[in-house]
Amino acid sequence: MLVLQRVSNLLLVGEPTLEQTSTADWVWRVPVDLTFPSYGRVGCVGEVEVDARYGEVRYTETLLAKMADEAERLAE
C-alpha cells in the first residue's frame, strides 16, 4: 500500500525473502516491480524491508524518490 500511495499505482511487489540483518534482526526484503497492463512486469524499481517480528515497513523518503526515478526511467 505504501508504494501504491506514495510512488505509483503501476507497482507490484515480488516474492519476498527472509533475511537476518547484521544486528540479528529478521526482515522481509520485498522487491517492487514496475508493471504495465499490456506488458506485465517491466523491471525492478527497488525493494522495501519489512520487520519480520512487528510488520513495520522500513523506508525513507530517499528510497521512495529513487523508486519513482527508476520507475520513470523504466517507463521510457
CSV table of N, CA and C in Angstrom, one decimal:
chain,number,residue,atom,x,y,z
A,1,MET,N,0.8,-1.2,0.0
A,1,MET,CA,0.0,0.0,0.0
A,1,MET,C,0.9,1.3,0.0
A,2,LEU,N,2.0,1.2,0.7
A,2,LEU,CA,2.9,2.3,0.8
A,2,LEU,C,3.3,2.8,-0.6
A,3,VAL,N,3.9,1.9,-1.4
A,3,VAL,CA,4.4,2.3,-2.7
A,3,VAL,C,3.2,2.7,-3.7
A,4,LEU,N,2.1,2.1,-3.5
A,4,LEU,CA,0.9,2.4,-4.3
A,4,LEU,C,0.5,3.9,-4.0
A,5,GLN,N,0.5,4.3,-2.8
A,5,GLN,CA,0.1,5.6,-2.4
A,5,GLN,C,1.1,6.7,-2.6
A,6,ARG,N,2.4,6.3,-2.4
A,6,ARG,CA,3.5,7.3,-2.4
A,6,ARG,C,4.3,7.3,-3.7
A,7,VAL,N,4.3,6.3,-4.5
A,7,VAL,CA,5.2,6.2,-5.7
A,7,VAL,C,4.3,6.1,-7.0
A,8,SER,N,3.6,5.0,-7.2
A,8,SER,CA,2.8,4.8,-8.4
A,8,SER,C,1.9,3.7,-8.2
A,9,ASN,N,0.8,3.8,-9.0
A,9,ASN,CA,-0.2,2.7,-8.9
A,9,ASN,C,0.2,1.6,-9.9
A,10,LEU,N,1.2,1.7,-10.6
A,10,LEU,CA,1.7,0.7,-11.5
A,10,LEU,C,2.8,-0.2,-10.9
A,11,LEU,N,2.9,-0.2,-9.6
A,11,LEU,CA,3.9,-1.0,-9.0
A,11,LEU,C,3.3,-2.3,-8.3
A,12,LEU,N,4.0,-3.3,-8.4
A,12,LEU,CA,3.6,-4.6,-7.8
A,12,LEU,C,4.8,-5.3,-7.1
A,13,VAL,N,4.5,-5.8,-5.9
A,13,VAL,CA,5.6,-6.5,-5.2
A,13,VAL,C,5.9,-7.8,-5.7
A,14,GLY,N,7.1,-8.2,-5.5
A,14,GLY,CA,7.5,-9.6,-5.9
A,14,GLY,C,7.6,-10.5,-4.8
A,15,GLU,N,8.3,-11.6,-4.9
A,15,GLU,CA,8.4,-12.6,-3.9
A,15,GLU,C,9.4,-12.2,-2.8
A,16,PRO,N,8.9,-12.1,-1.6
A,16,PRO,CA,9.8,-11.6,-0.5
A,16,PRO,C,10.8,-12.7,-0.1
A,17,THR,N,11.9,-12.3,0.5
A,17,THR,CA,12.9,-13.2,1.0
A,17,THR,C,13.1,-12.8,2.5
A,18,LEU,N,13.3,-13.8,3.3
A,18,LEU,CA,13.5,-13.6,4.7
A,18,LEU,C,15.0,-13.6,5.0
A,19,GLU,N,15.6,-12.5,5.6
A,19,GLU,CA,17.0,-12.4,5.8
A,19,GLU,C,17.3,-11.8,7.2
A,20,GLN,N,18.4,-12.3,7.7
A,20,GLN,CA,18.8,-11.8,9.0
A,20,GLN,C,19.8,-10.6,8.8
A,21,THR,N,19.6,-9.5,9.5
A,21,THR,CA,20.4,-8.3,9.3
A,21,THR,C,21.7,-8.5,10.2
A,22,SER,N,22.6,-7.5,10.0
A,22,SER,CA,23.9,-7.5,10.8
A,22,SER,C,23.6,-7.3,12.3
A,23,THR,N,22.4,-6.8,12.6
A,23,THR,CA,22.1,-6.6,14.0
A,23,THR,C,21.2,-7.7,14.6
A,24,ALA,N,21.2,-8.8,13.9
A,24,ALA,CA,20.5,-10.0,14.3
A,24,ALA,C,19.0,-9.9,14.2
A,25,ASP,N,18.5,-8.8,13.6
A,25,ASP,CA,17.0,-8.7,13.3
A,25,ASP,C,16.7,-9.5,12.1
A,26,TRP,N,15.4,-9.9,12.0
A,26,TRP,CA,14.9,-10.6,10.8
A,26,TRP,C,14.0,-9.6,10.0
A,27,VAL,N,14.3,-9.5,8.7
A,27,VAL,CA,13.5,-8.7,7.8
A,27,VAL,C,13.1,-9.4,6.6
A,28,TRP,N,11.9,-9.1,6.1
A,28,TRP,CA,11.5,-9.5,4.8
A,28,TRP,C,12.0,-8.4,3.8
A,29,ARG,N,12.7,-8.8,2.8
A,29,ARG,CA,13.1,-7.9,1.7
A,29,ARG,C,12.1,-8.2,0.6
A,30,VAL,N,11.4,-7.1,0.2
A,30,VAL,CA,10.3,-7.2,-0.8
A,30,VAL,C,10.7,-6.4,-2.0
A,31,PRO,N,10.9,-7.1,-3.2
A,31,PRO,CA,11.2,-6.3,-4.4
A,31,PRO,C,9.9,-5.7,-4.9
A,32,VAL,N,10.1,-4.5,-5.5
A,32,VAL,CA,9.0,-3.8,-6.1
A,32,VAL,C,9.2,-3.6,-7.6
A,33,ASP,N,8.3,-4.1,-8.4
A,33,ASP,CA,8.4,-4.0,-9.8
A,33,ASP,C,7.4,-3.1,-10.5
A,34,LEU,N,7.9,-2.5,-11.6
A,34,LEU,CA,7.0,-1.7,-12.4
A,34,LEU,C,6.3,-2.6,-13.3
A,35,THR,N,5.0,-2.4,-13.5
A,35,THR,CA,4.2,-3.2,-14.4
A,35,THR,C,3.3,-2.3,-15.3
A,36,PHE,N,3.0,-2.9,-16.4
A,36,PHE,CA,2.0,-2.2,-17.3
A,36,PHE,C,1.0,-3.3,-17.7
A,37,PRO,N,-0.3,-2.9,-17.8
A,37,PRO,CA,-1.3,-3.9,-18.1
A,37,PRO,C,-1.0,-4.6,-19.4
A,38,SER,N,-0.5,-4.0,-20.4
A,38,SER,CA,-0.3,-4.6,-21.7
A,38,SER,C,1.1,-5.4,-21.8
A,39,TYR,N,2.0,-5.1,-20.9
A,39,TYR,CA,3.3,-5.8,-20.9
A,39,TYR,C,3.6,-6.7,-19.7
A,40,GLY,N,2.9,-6.5,-18.7
A,40,GLY,CA,3.3,-7.3,-17.4
A,40,GLY,C,4.4,-6.6,-16.7
A,41,ARG,N,5.2,-7.3,-16.0
A,41,ARG,CA,6.3,-6.8,-15.2
A,41,ARG,C,7.4,-6.2,-16.2
A,42,VAL,N,7.8,-5.0,-16.0
A,42,VAL,CA,8.8,-4.4,-16.8
A,42,VAL,C,10.2,-4.5,-16.2
A,43,GLY,N,10.3,-4.3,-14.9
A,43,GLY,CA,11.6,-4.3,-14.2
A,43,GLY,C,11.4,-3.9,-12.7
A,44,CYS,N,12.5,-4.2,-12.0
A,44,CYS,CA,12.5,-3.9,-10.5
A,44,CYS,C,12.9,-2.4,-10.3
A,45,VAL,N,12.2,-1.7,-9.5
A,45,VAL,CA,12.5,-0.3,-9.2
A,45,VAL,C,13.1,-0.1,-7.8
A,46,GLY,N,13.2,-1.2,-7.1
A,46,GLY,CA,13.8,-1.1,-5.7
A,46,GLY,C,13.2,-2.2,-4.8
A,47,GLU,N,13.5,-2.1,-3.5
A,47,GLU,CA,12.9,-3.0,-2.6
A,47,GLU,C,12.7,-2.3,-1.3
A,48,VAL,N,11.7,-2.8,-0.5
A,48,VAL,CA,11.5,-2.3,0.8
A,48,VAL,C,11.7,-3.4,1.8
A,49,GLU,N,12.0,-3.1,3.0
A,49,GLU,CA,12.2,-4.0,4.1
A,49,GLU,C,11.0,-4.0,5.0
A,50,VAL,N,10.6,-5.2,5.5
A,50,VAL,CA,9.5,-5.3,6.5
A,50,VAL,C,10.0,-6.0,7.7
A,51,ASP,N,9.9,-5.4,8.9
A,51,ASP,CA,10.4,-6.1,10.1
A,51,ASP,C,9.6,-7.4,10.3
A,52,ALA,N,10.3,-8.5,10.3
A,52,ALA,CA,9.6,-9.8,10.4
A,52,ALA,C,8.9,-10.0,11.7
A,53,ARG,N,9.3,-9.4,12.7
A,53,ARG,CA,8.6,-9.6,14.0
A,53,ARG,C,7.4,-8.7,14.2
A,54,TYR,N,7.5,-7.4,13.8
A,54,TYR,CA,6.5,-6.5,14.1
A,54,TYR,C,5.7,-6.0,12.9
A,55,GLY,N,6.2,-6.3,11.7
A,55,GLY,CA,5.4,-6.0,10.5
A,55,GLY,C,5.6,-4.5,10.1
A,56,GLU,N,6.5,-3.8,10.7
A,56,GLU,CA,6.8,-2.4,10.3
A,56,GLU,C,7.5,-2.3,9.0
A,57,VAL,N,7.0,-1.5,8.1
A,57,VAL,CA,7.7,-1.3,6.8
A,57,VAL,C,8.8,-0.3,7.0
A,58,ARG,N,10.0,-0.6,6.6
A,58,ARG,CA,11.2,0.3,6.8
A,58,ARG,C,11.5,0.9,5.5
A,59,TYR,N,11.4,2.3,5.5
A,59,TYR,CA,11.7,3.0,4.2
A,59,TYR,C,12.1,4.4,4.6
A,60,THR,N,12.7,5.1,3.6
A,60,THR,CA,13.0,6.5,3.8
A,60,THR,C,12.4,7.3,2.6
A,61,GLU,N,12.3,8.6,2.7
A,61,GLU,CA,11.8,9.4,1.6
A,61,GLU,C,12.7,9.3,0.4
A,62,THR,N,14.0,9.1,0.7
A,62,THR,CA,15.0,9.0,-0.4
A,62,THR,C,14.8,7.7,-1.1
A,63,LEU,N,14.5,6.6,-0.4
A,63,LEU,CA,14.2,5.3,-1.1
A,63,LEU,C,13.0,5.5,-2.0
A,64,LEU,N,11.9,6.1,-1.5
A,64,LEU,CA,10.7,6.3,-2.3
A,64,LEU,C,11.0,7.1,-3.6
A,65,ALA,N,11.8,8.2,-3.4
A,65,ALA,CA,12.2,9.0,-4.5
A,65,ALA,C,13.0,8.2,-5.6
A,66,LYS,N,13.9,7.4,-5.1
A,66,LYS,CA,14.7,6.6,-6.0
A,66,LYS,C,13.8,5.6,-6.8
A,67,MET,N,12.8,5.0,-6.1
A,67,MET,CA,11.9,4.1,-6.8
A,67,MET,C,11.1,4.9,-7.9
A,68,ALA,N,10.7,6.1,-7.6
A,68,ALA,CA,9.9,6.9,-8.5
A,68,ALA,C,10.8,7.2,-9.7
A,69,ASP,N,12.1,7.5,-9.5
A,69,ASP,CA,13.0,7.8,-10.6
A,69,ASP,C,13.3,6.6,-11.4
A,70,GLU,N,13.4,5.5,-10.8
A,70,GLU,CA,13.7,4.2,-11.5
A,70,GLU,C,12.5,3.8,-12.3
A,71,ALA,N,11.3,4.0,-11.8
A,71,ALA,CA,10.1,3.7,-12.5
A,71,ALA,C,9.9,4.6,-13.7
A,72,GLU,N,10.3,5.8,-13.6
A,72,GLU,CA,10.2,6.8,-14.7
A,72,GLU,C,11.2,6.4,-15.8
A,73,ARG,N,12.4,6.0,-15.4
A,73,ARG,CA,13.4,5.5,-16.3
A,73,ARG,C,13.0,4.3,-17.1
A,74,LEU,N,12.4,3.3,-16.3
A,74,LEU,CA,12.0,2.1,-17.0
A,74,LEU,C,10.8,2.3,-17.9
A,75,ALA,N,10.0,3.3,-17.6
A,75,ALA,CA,8.8,3.6,-18.4
A,75,ALA,C,9.1,4.2,-19.7
A,76,GLU,N,10.3,4.8,-19.8
A,76,GLU,CA,10.7,5.4,-21.0
A,76,GLU,C,11.2,4.3,-22.0
